[in-house]
């Protein structure tokens, strides 16, 4: 009974977590997860966005999505990032497989970035690679 009551209260307060392919919410921390195909479409439709590679510098230098900037996930902390001065600009985040990009997207949201889209890993990228 106590578990059901706790779950009901959390649902009423809106602290539920939404699954993959949806907006991820943890209290006031929000980012959106989309597929690689949706990311490509978004890149074709939008003009003003940043592609953020959160892999290590070495991984980035071995090959990255054209136009991407590198800010390793491990370097994202609790302060604003100089390479990302506009906290409202669309930031499209990726890594190798999708794990670090989710971590980075959550950290970016926690420090005030409000337009974050996480789209998985470069291993699923079918477009050009820049070295």
Coordinates of N, CA, C and O in Angstrom, one line a residue:
X1 N 0.8 -1.2 0.0 CA 0.0 0.0 0.0 C 0.9 1.3 0.0 O 0.6 2.2 -0.7
X2 N 1.9 1.2 0.8 CA 2.8 2.4 0.9 C 3.5 2.7 -0.5 O 3.6 3.8 -0.9
X3 N 3.9 1.6 -1.2 CA 4.6 1.8 -2.5 C 3.6 2.4 -3.5 O 3.9 3.3 -4.3
X4 N 2.3 2.0 -3.5 CA 1.3 2.5 -4.4 C 1.1 3.9 -4.1 O 1.0 4.8 -5.0
X5 N 1.0 4.3 -2.8 CA 0.7 5.7 -2.4 C 1.9 6.6 -2.9 O 1.7 7.6 -3.4
X6 N 3.1 6.1 -2.6 CA 4.3 6.9 -3.0 C 4.3 7.1 -4.5 O 4.6 8.2 -5.0
X7 N 4.1 6.0 -5.3 CA 4.0 6.1 -6.7 C 3.0 7.1 -7.2 O 3.2 7.9 -8.1
X8 N 1.8 7.0 -6.6 CA 0.7 7.9 -6.9 C 1.1 9.4 -6.7 O 0.8 10.3 -7.5
X9 N 1.7 9.6 -5.6 CA 2.1 11.0 -5.2 C 3.1 11.5 -6.2 O 3.0 12.6 -6.7
X10 N 4.1 10.7 -6.6 CA 5.1 11.1 -7.6 C 4.5 11.4 -8.9 O 4.8 12.3 -9.6
X11 N 3.5 10.6 -9.3 CA 2.8 10.8 -10.6 C 2.0 12.1 -10.6 O 2.1 12.9 -11.5
X12 N 1.4 12.4 -9.5 CA 0.6 13.6 -9.3 C 1.5 14.8 -9.4 O 1.3 15.8 -10.0
X13 N 2.7 14.7 -8.8 CA 3.7 15.8 -8.8 C 4.4 16.0 -10.1 O 5.1 16.9 -10.3
X14 N 4.3 15.0 -11.0 CA 4.9 15.1 -12.3 C 6.4 14.7 -12.3 O 7.1 15.1 -13.2
X15 N 6.8 13.9 -11.4 CA 8.2 13.4 -11.4 C 8.4 12.1 -12.0 O 9.3 11.4 -11.7
X16 N 7.6 11.7 -13.0 CA 7.7 10.5 -13.7 C 8.8 10.6 -14.7 O 9.1 11.7 -15.2
X17 N 9.5 9.5 -15.0 CA 10.5 9.5 -16.1 C 9.9 9.0 -17.3 O 9.2 8.0 -17.3
X18 N 10.2 9.6 -18.4 CA 9.6 9.2 -19.7 C 10.7 8.5 -20.5 O 11.8 8.8 -20.5
X19 N 10.3 7.4 -21.2 CA 11.2 6.5 -21.8 C 11.9 7.1 -23.0 O 11.7 8.2 -23.4
X20 N 12.7 6.2 -23.7 CA 13.5 6.6 -24.8 C 12.7 7.1 -26.0 O 11.5 6.8 -26.1
X21 N 13.3 8.0 -26.7 CA 12.6 8.6 -27.8 C 11.6 9.7 -27.4 O 10.9 10.3 -28.2
X22 N 11.7 10.1 -26.2 CA 10.8 11.1 -25.7 C 11.6 12.2 -24.9 O 12.8 12.1 -24.8
X23 N 10.9 13.1 -24.4 CA 11.6 14.1 -23.6 C 12.0 13.5 -22.2 O 11.2 12.8 -21.6
X24 N 13.2 13.7 -21.8 CA 13.7 13.1 -20.6 C 13.5 14.1 -19.5 O 13.9 15.3 -19.6
X25 N 12.9 13.7 -18.4 CA 12.6 14.7 -17.3 C 13.1 14.1 -16.0 O 12.8 13.0 -15.7
X26 N 13.8 14.9 -15.2 CA 14.2 14.6 -13.9 C 14.0 15.9 -13.1 O 14.9 16.7 -13.2
X27 N 12.9 16.0 -12.5 CA 12.4 17.3 -11.8 C 12.5 18.4 -12.8 O 11.7 18.4 -13.8
X28 N 13.4 19.4 -12.7 CA 13.4 20.5 -13.6 C 14.4 20.4 -14.7 O 14.7 21.3 -15.4
X29 N 15.0 19.2 -14.8 CA 16.0 19.0 -15.9 C 15.4 18.3 -17.1 O 14.8 17.3 -17.0
X30 N 15.5 19.0 -18.2 CA 14.8 18.5 -19.4 C 15.7 18.6 -20.7 O 16.4 19.5 -20.9
X31 N 15.7 17.5 -21.4 CA 16.3 17.4 -22.8 C 15.5 16.5 -23.6 O 14.7 15.7 -23.0
X32 N 15.7 16.5 -24.9 CA 14.9 15.6 -25.7 C 15.8 14.6 -26.4 O 16.9 15.0 -26.8
X33 N 15.4 13.4 -26.5 CA 16.2 12.3 -27.2 C 15.4 12.0 -28.5 O 14.2 11.8 -28.5
X34 N 16.2 12.0 -29.6 CA 15.6 11.7 -30.9 C 16.5 10.7 -31.6 O 17.6 10.5 -31.2
X35 N 16.0 10.1 -32.6 CA 16.7 9.1 -33.4 C 17.8 9.8 -34.3 O 17.7 11.1 -34.6
X36 N 18.7 9.1 -34.9 CA 19.7 9.6 -35.8 C 19.0 10.2 -37.0 O 19.3 11.3 -37.5
X37 N 17.9 9.5 -37.5 CA 17.2 10.0 -38.7 C 16.5 11.3 -38.4 O 16.5 12.2 -39.2
X38 N 15.9 11.4 -37.2 CA 15.3 12.7 -36.8 C 16.3 13.8 -36.7 O 16.1 15.0 -37.1
X39 N 17.5 13.5 -36.2 CA 18.6 14.5 -36.1 C 19.0 15.0 -37.4 O 19.2 16.2 -37.6
X40 N 19.2 14.1 -38.4 CA 19.6 14.5 -39.8 C 18.5 15.4 -40.3 O 18.8 16.5 -40.9
X41 N 17.2 15.1 -40.2 CA 16.1 15.9 -40.6 C 16.2 17.3 -40.0 O 16.0 18.3 -40.6
X42 N 16.4 17.3 -38.7 CA 16.5 18.6 -37.9 C 17.7 19.4 -38.4 O 17.5 20.6 -38.6
X43 N 18.8 18.8 -38.7 CA 19.9 19.5 -39.2 C 19.6 20.2 -40.6 O 20.1 21.2 -40.9
X44 N 18.8 19.5 -41.4 CA 18.4 20.0 -42.7 C 17.4 21.1 -42.6 O 17.4 22.0 -43.4
X45 N 16.6 21.1 -41.6 CA 15.6 22.1 -41.4 C 16.0 23.4 -40.7 O 15.6 24.5 -41.0
X46 N 16.9 23.2 -39.7 CA 17.3 24.3 -38.9 C 18.6 25.0 -39.4 O 19.4 24.4 -40.2
X47 N 18.8 26.3 -39.1 CA 20.0 27.0 -39.5 C 20.9 27.3 -38.4 O 22.1 27.3 -38.5
X48 N 20.4 27.5 -37.2 CA 21.2 28.0 -36.1 C 21.2 27.0 -34.9 O 20.3 27.0 -34.1
X49 N 22.2 26.1 -35.0 CA 22.4 25.1 -34.0 C 23.8 24.8 -33.8 O 24.7 25.1 -34.7
X50 N 24.1 24.0 -32.7 CA 25.5 23.6 -32.5 C 25.4 22.0 -32.4 O 24.5 21.5 -31.8
X51 N 26.3 21.4 -33.1 CA 26.5 19.9 -33.0 C 27.6 19.7 -32.0 O 28.7 20.2 -32.2
X52 N 27.3 19.1 -30.9 CA 28.3 18.9 -29.8 C 28.7 17.5 -29.7 O 27.9 16.6 -29.4
X53 N 30.0 17.2 -29.9 CA 30.6 15.9 -29.7 C 31.1 15.8 -28.3 O 32.0 16.7 -27.9
X54 N 30.7 14.9 -27.5 CA 31.1 14.8 -26.1 C 32.1 13.7 -25.8 O 32.3 13.3 -24.7
X55 N 32.7 13.2 -26.9 CA 33.7 12.1 -26.8 C 35.0 12.8 -26.4 O 35.1 14.0 -26.3
X56 N 36.0 12.1 -26.1 CA 37.4 12.6 -25.8 C 37.9 13.4 -27.0 O 37.5 13.1 -28.2
X57 N 38.9 14.2 -26.8 CA 39.5 14.9 -27.9 C 40.1 14.0 -28.9 O 40.0 14.2 -30.1
X58 N 40.7 12.9 -28.4 CA 41.3 11.9 -29.3 C 40.3 11.2 -30.2 O 40.5 11.0 -31.4
X59 N 39.1 10.9 -29.6 CA 38.1 10.3 -30.4 C 37.5 11.3 -31.4 O 37.3 10.9 -32.6
X60 N 37.4 12.5 -31.0 CA 36.9 13.6 -31.9 C 37.9 13.7 -33.1 O 37.4 13.8 -34.3
X61 N 39.1 13.8 -32.8 CA 40.1 14.0 -33.9 C 40.2 12.8 -34.8 O 40.6 12.9 -36.0
X62 N 39.8 11.6 -34.4 CA 39.8 10.4 -35.3 C 38.7 10.5 -36.3 O 38.7 9.7 -37.2
X63 N 37.7 11.3 -36.1 CA 36.6 11.5 -37.0 C 35.4 12.0 -36.3 O 35.0 11.4 -35.3
X64 N 34.8 13.0 -36.8 CA 33.6 13.6 -36.2 C 32.6 14.1 -37.3 O 33.0 14.2 -38.5
X65 N 31.4 14.4 -36.9 CA 30.4 14.9 -37.8 C 30.8 16.3 -38.2 O 31.3 17.1 -37.3
X66 N 30.8 16.7 -39.5 CA 31.2 18.0 -39.9 C 30.5 19.1 -39.2 O 29.3 19.1 -39.0
X67 N 31.3 20.1 -38.7 CA 30.8 21.2 -38.0 C 30.7 21.1 -36.5 O 30.4 22.0 -35.8
X68 N 30.9 19.8 -36.0 CA 30.8 19.6 -34.6 C 31.9 20.2 -33.8 O 33.0 20.3 -34.3
X69 N 31.6 20.6 -32.6 CA 32.6 21.1 -31.7 C 32.8 20.0 -30.6 O 31.8 19.3 -30.3
X70 N 33.9 20.0 -30.0 CA 34.2 19.0 -29.0 C 34.3 19.6 -27.6 O 35.1 20.5 -27.4
X71 N 33.4 19.1 -26.7 CA 33.5 19.4 -25.3 C 33.3 18.0 -24.6 O 32.2 17.6 -24.5
X72 N 34.4 17.4 -24.2 CA 34.3 16.1 -23.6 C 33.3 16.0 -22.4 O 33.2 17.0 -21.6
X73 N 32.5 15.0 -22.4 CA 31.5 14.8 -21.3 C 32.2 15.0 -19.9 O 31.6 15.6 -19.0
X74 N 33.4 14.5 -19.8 CA 34.1 14.5 -18.5 C 34.4 16.0 -18.1 O 34.6 16.3 -16.9
X75 N 34.4 16.9 -19.0 CA 34.7 18.3 -18.7 C 33.5 19.1 -18.4 O 33.6 20.3 -18.1
X76 N 32.3 18.6 -18.6 CA 31.1 19.3 -18.3 C 30.8 19.1 -16.8 O 30.6 18.0 -16.4
X77 N 30.7 20.3 -16.2 CA 30.5 20.3 -14.7 C 29.3 21.1 -14.3 O 28.2 20.9 -14.9
X78 N 29.5 22.0 -13.4 CA 28.4 22.7 -12.9 C 28.4 24.2 -13.3 O 27.6 25.0 -12.8
X79 N 29.3 24.5 -14.2 CA 29.4 25.9 -14.7 C 29.2 26.0 -16.2 O 29.4 25.0 -16.9
X80 N 28.8 27.2 -16.6 CA 28.6 27.4 -18.1 C 29.8 27.1 -18.8 O 30.9 27.2 -18.3
X81 N 29.7 26.7 -20.1 CA 30.8 26.3 -20.9 C 31.1 27.4 -21.9 O 30.2 27.9 -22.7
X82 N 32.3 27.9 -21.9 CA 32.7 29.0 -22.8 C 32.4 28.8 -24.3 O 32.0 29.7 -25.0
X83 N 32.5 27.5 -24.8 CA 32.2 27.2 -26.2 C 30.7 27.2 -26.5 O 30.3 27.2 -27.6
X84 N 29.9 27.3 -25.4 CA 28.4 27.3 -25.5 C 27.8 28.5 -24.8 O 27.1 28.3 -23.8
X85 N 28.1 29.7 -25.3 CA 27.6 30.9 -24.5 C 26.1 31.1 -24.5 O 25.6 31.7 -23.5
X86 N 25.4 30.7 -25.5 CA 24.0 30.9 -25.6 C 23.2 29.7 -25.1 O 23.1 28.7 -25.7
X87 N 22.7 29.9 -23.9 CA 22.0 28.8 -23.2 C 20.6 28.4 -23.8 O 20.1 27.4 -23.5
X88 N 20.1 29.2 -24.8 CA 18.9 28.9 -25.4 C 19.0 28.4 -26.8 O 18.1 28.0 -27.5
X89 N 20.2 28.4 -27.3 CA 20.5 27.9 -28.7 C 20.3 26.4 -28.8 O 20.6 25.7 -27.8
X90 N 19.9 25.9 -29.9 CA 19.7 24.4 -30.1 C 21.1 23.8 -30.1 O 22.0 24.1 -30.8
X91 N 21.2 22.8 -29.1 CA 22.5 22.1 -29.0 C 22.1 20.6 -29.3 O 21.4 20.0 -28.5
X92 N 22.8 20.0 -30.3 CA 22.5 18.6 -30.7 C 23.7 17.8 -30.2 O 24.8 18.0 -30.7
X93 N 23.5 16.9 -29.3 CA 24.6 16.2 -28.6 C 24.7 14.8 -29.0 O 23.7 14.0 -29.1
X94 N 26.0 14.3 -29.3 CA 26.2 12.9 -29.6 C 27.6 12.5 -29.0 O 28.4 13.3 -28.6
X95 N 27.8 11.2 -29.0 CA 29.0 10.6 -28.5 C 29.3 9.4 -29.4 O 29.1 9.5 -30.6
X96 N 29.9 8.3 -28.9 CA 30.2 7.2 -29.7 C 28.9 6.3 -29.8 O 28.5 5.8 -30.9
X97 N 28.3 6.0 -28.7 CA 27.2 5.0 -28.7 C 25.9 5.5 -28.2 O 24.9 4.9 -28.4
X98 N 25.9 6.7 -27.5 CA 24.7 7.3 -26.9 C 24.7 7.4 -25.4 O 23.9 8.1 -24.8
X99 N 25.6 6.7 -24.7 CA 25.7 6.7 -23.3 C 26.2 8.1 -22.8 O 25.5 8.7 -22.0
X100 N 27.3 8.5 -23.2 CA 27.9 9.8 -22.7 C 27.0 11.0 -23.2 O 27.0 12.0 -22.5
X101 N 26.4 10.9 -24.4 CA 25.6 12.0 -24.8 C 24.4 12.2 -23.9 O 24.0 13.3 -23.6
X102 N 23.8 11.1 -23.4 CA 22.7 11.2 -22.4 C 23.2 11.9 -21.1 O 22.5 12.8 -20.6
X103 N 24.4 11.4 -20.7 CA 24.9 12.0 -19.5 C 25.2 13.5 -19.7 O 24.9 14.3 -18.8
X104 N 25.8 13.9 -20.8 CA 26.1 15.2 -21.1 C 24.9 16.1 -21.2 O 24.8 17.2 -20.7
X105 N 23.8 15.6 -21.9 CA 22.6 16.3 -22.1 C 22.0 16.6 -20.7 O 21.5 17.7 -20.5
X106 N 22.0 15.7 -19.8 CA 21.4 15.9 -18.5 C 22.2 16.9 -17.7 O 21.7 17.8 -17.1
X107 N 23.6 16.9 -17.8 CA 24.4 17.8 -17.1 C 24.2 19.2 -17.7 O 24.1 20.2 -17.0
X108 N 24.1 19.3 -19.0 CA 23.9 20.6 -19.7 C 22.5 21.2 -19.2 O 22.4 22.4 -18.9
X109 N 21.5 20.4 -19.1 CA 20.2 20.9 -18.7 C 20.3 21.4 -17.2 O 19.7 22.4 -16.9
X110 N 21.0 20.7 -16.4 CA 21.1 21.0 -15.0 C 21.8 22.4 -14.8 O 21.6 23.1 -13.8
X111 N 22.7 22.8 -15.7 CA 23.4 24.1 -15.6 C 22.7 25.2 -16.4 O 23.3 26.2 -16.6
X112 N 21.5 24.9 -16.9 CA 20.7 25.9 -17.5 C 20.5 26.0 -19.0 O 19.9 26.9 -19.5
X113 N 21.1 25.0 -19.7 CA 20.9 25.0 -21.2 C 19.5 24.5 -21.4 O 19.1 23.4 -20.9
X114 N 18.7 25.2 -22.3 CA 17.3 24.9 -22.3 C 16.8 24.3 -23.7 O 15.6 23.9 -23.8
X115 N 17.7 24.1 -24.6 CA 17.3 23.6 -25.9 C 18.2 22.5 -26.4 O 18.9 22.6 -27.4
X116 N 18.2 21.4 -25.7 CA 19.1 20.3 -25.9 C 18.4 19.1 -26.5 O 17.4 18.7 -26.1
X117 N 19.1 18.6 -27.6 CA 18.6 17.4 -28.2 C 19.7 16.4 -28.3 O 20.8 16.6 -28.8
X118 N 19.5 15.2 -27.7 CA 20.5 14.1 -27.7 C 20.1 13.1 -28.7 O 18.9 12.7 -28.8
X119 N 21.1 12.8 -29.6 CA 20.7 11.9 -30.7 C 21.6 10.7 -30.9 O 21.7 10.1 -31.9
X120 N 22.2 10.2 -29.8 CA 22.9 9.0 -29.8 C 24.4 9.0 -30.2 O 25.1 9.9 -29.7
X121 N 24.8 8.0 -31.0 CA 26.2 7.9 -31.2 C 26.6 8.0 -32.7 O 25.8 7.6 -33.6
X122 N 27.9 8.4 -32.9 CA 28.4 8.5 -34.2 C 28.5 7.2 -35.0 O 28.5 7.1 -36.2
X123 N 28.5 6.1 -34.2 CA 28.5 4.8 -34.9 C 27.3 4.6 -35.8 O 27.3 3.7 -36.6
X124 N 26.2 5.3 -35.5 CA 25.0 5.2 -36.3 C 24.9 6.3 -37.4 O 24.0 6.3 -38.2
X125 N 25.9 7.2 -37.5 CA 25.9 8.3 -38.4 C 26.2 7.7 -39.8 O 27.2 7.0 -40.0
X126 N 25.4 8.0 -40.8 CA 25.6 7.5 -42.1 C 26.2 8.6 -43.1 O 26.4 8.3 -44.2
X127 N 26.3 9.8 -42.6 CA 26.8 10.9 -43.4 C 28.3 11.0 -43.4 O 29.1 10.1 -43.0
X128 N 28.8 12.1 -43.9 CA 30.2 12.4 -44.0 C 30.9 12.5 -42.6 O 30.3 12.8 -41.6
X129 N 32.2 12.1 -42.6 CA 33.0 12.2 -41.3 C 34.2 13.1 -41.6 O 34.8 12.9 -42.7
X130 N 34.4 14.1 -40.7 CA 35.6 15.0 -40.9 C 36.7 14.5 -39.9 O 36.4 14.2 -38.8
X131 N 37.9 14.6 -40.4 CA 39.1 14.2 -39.6 C 40.0 15.4 -39.5 O 40.1 16.2 -40.3

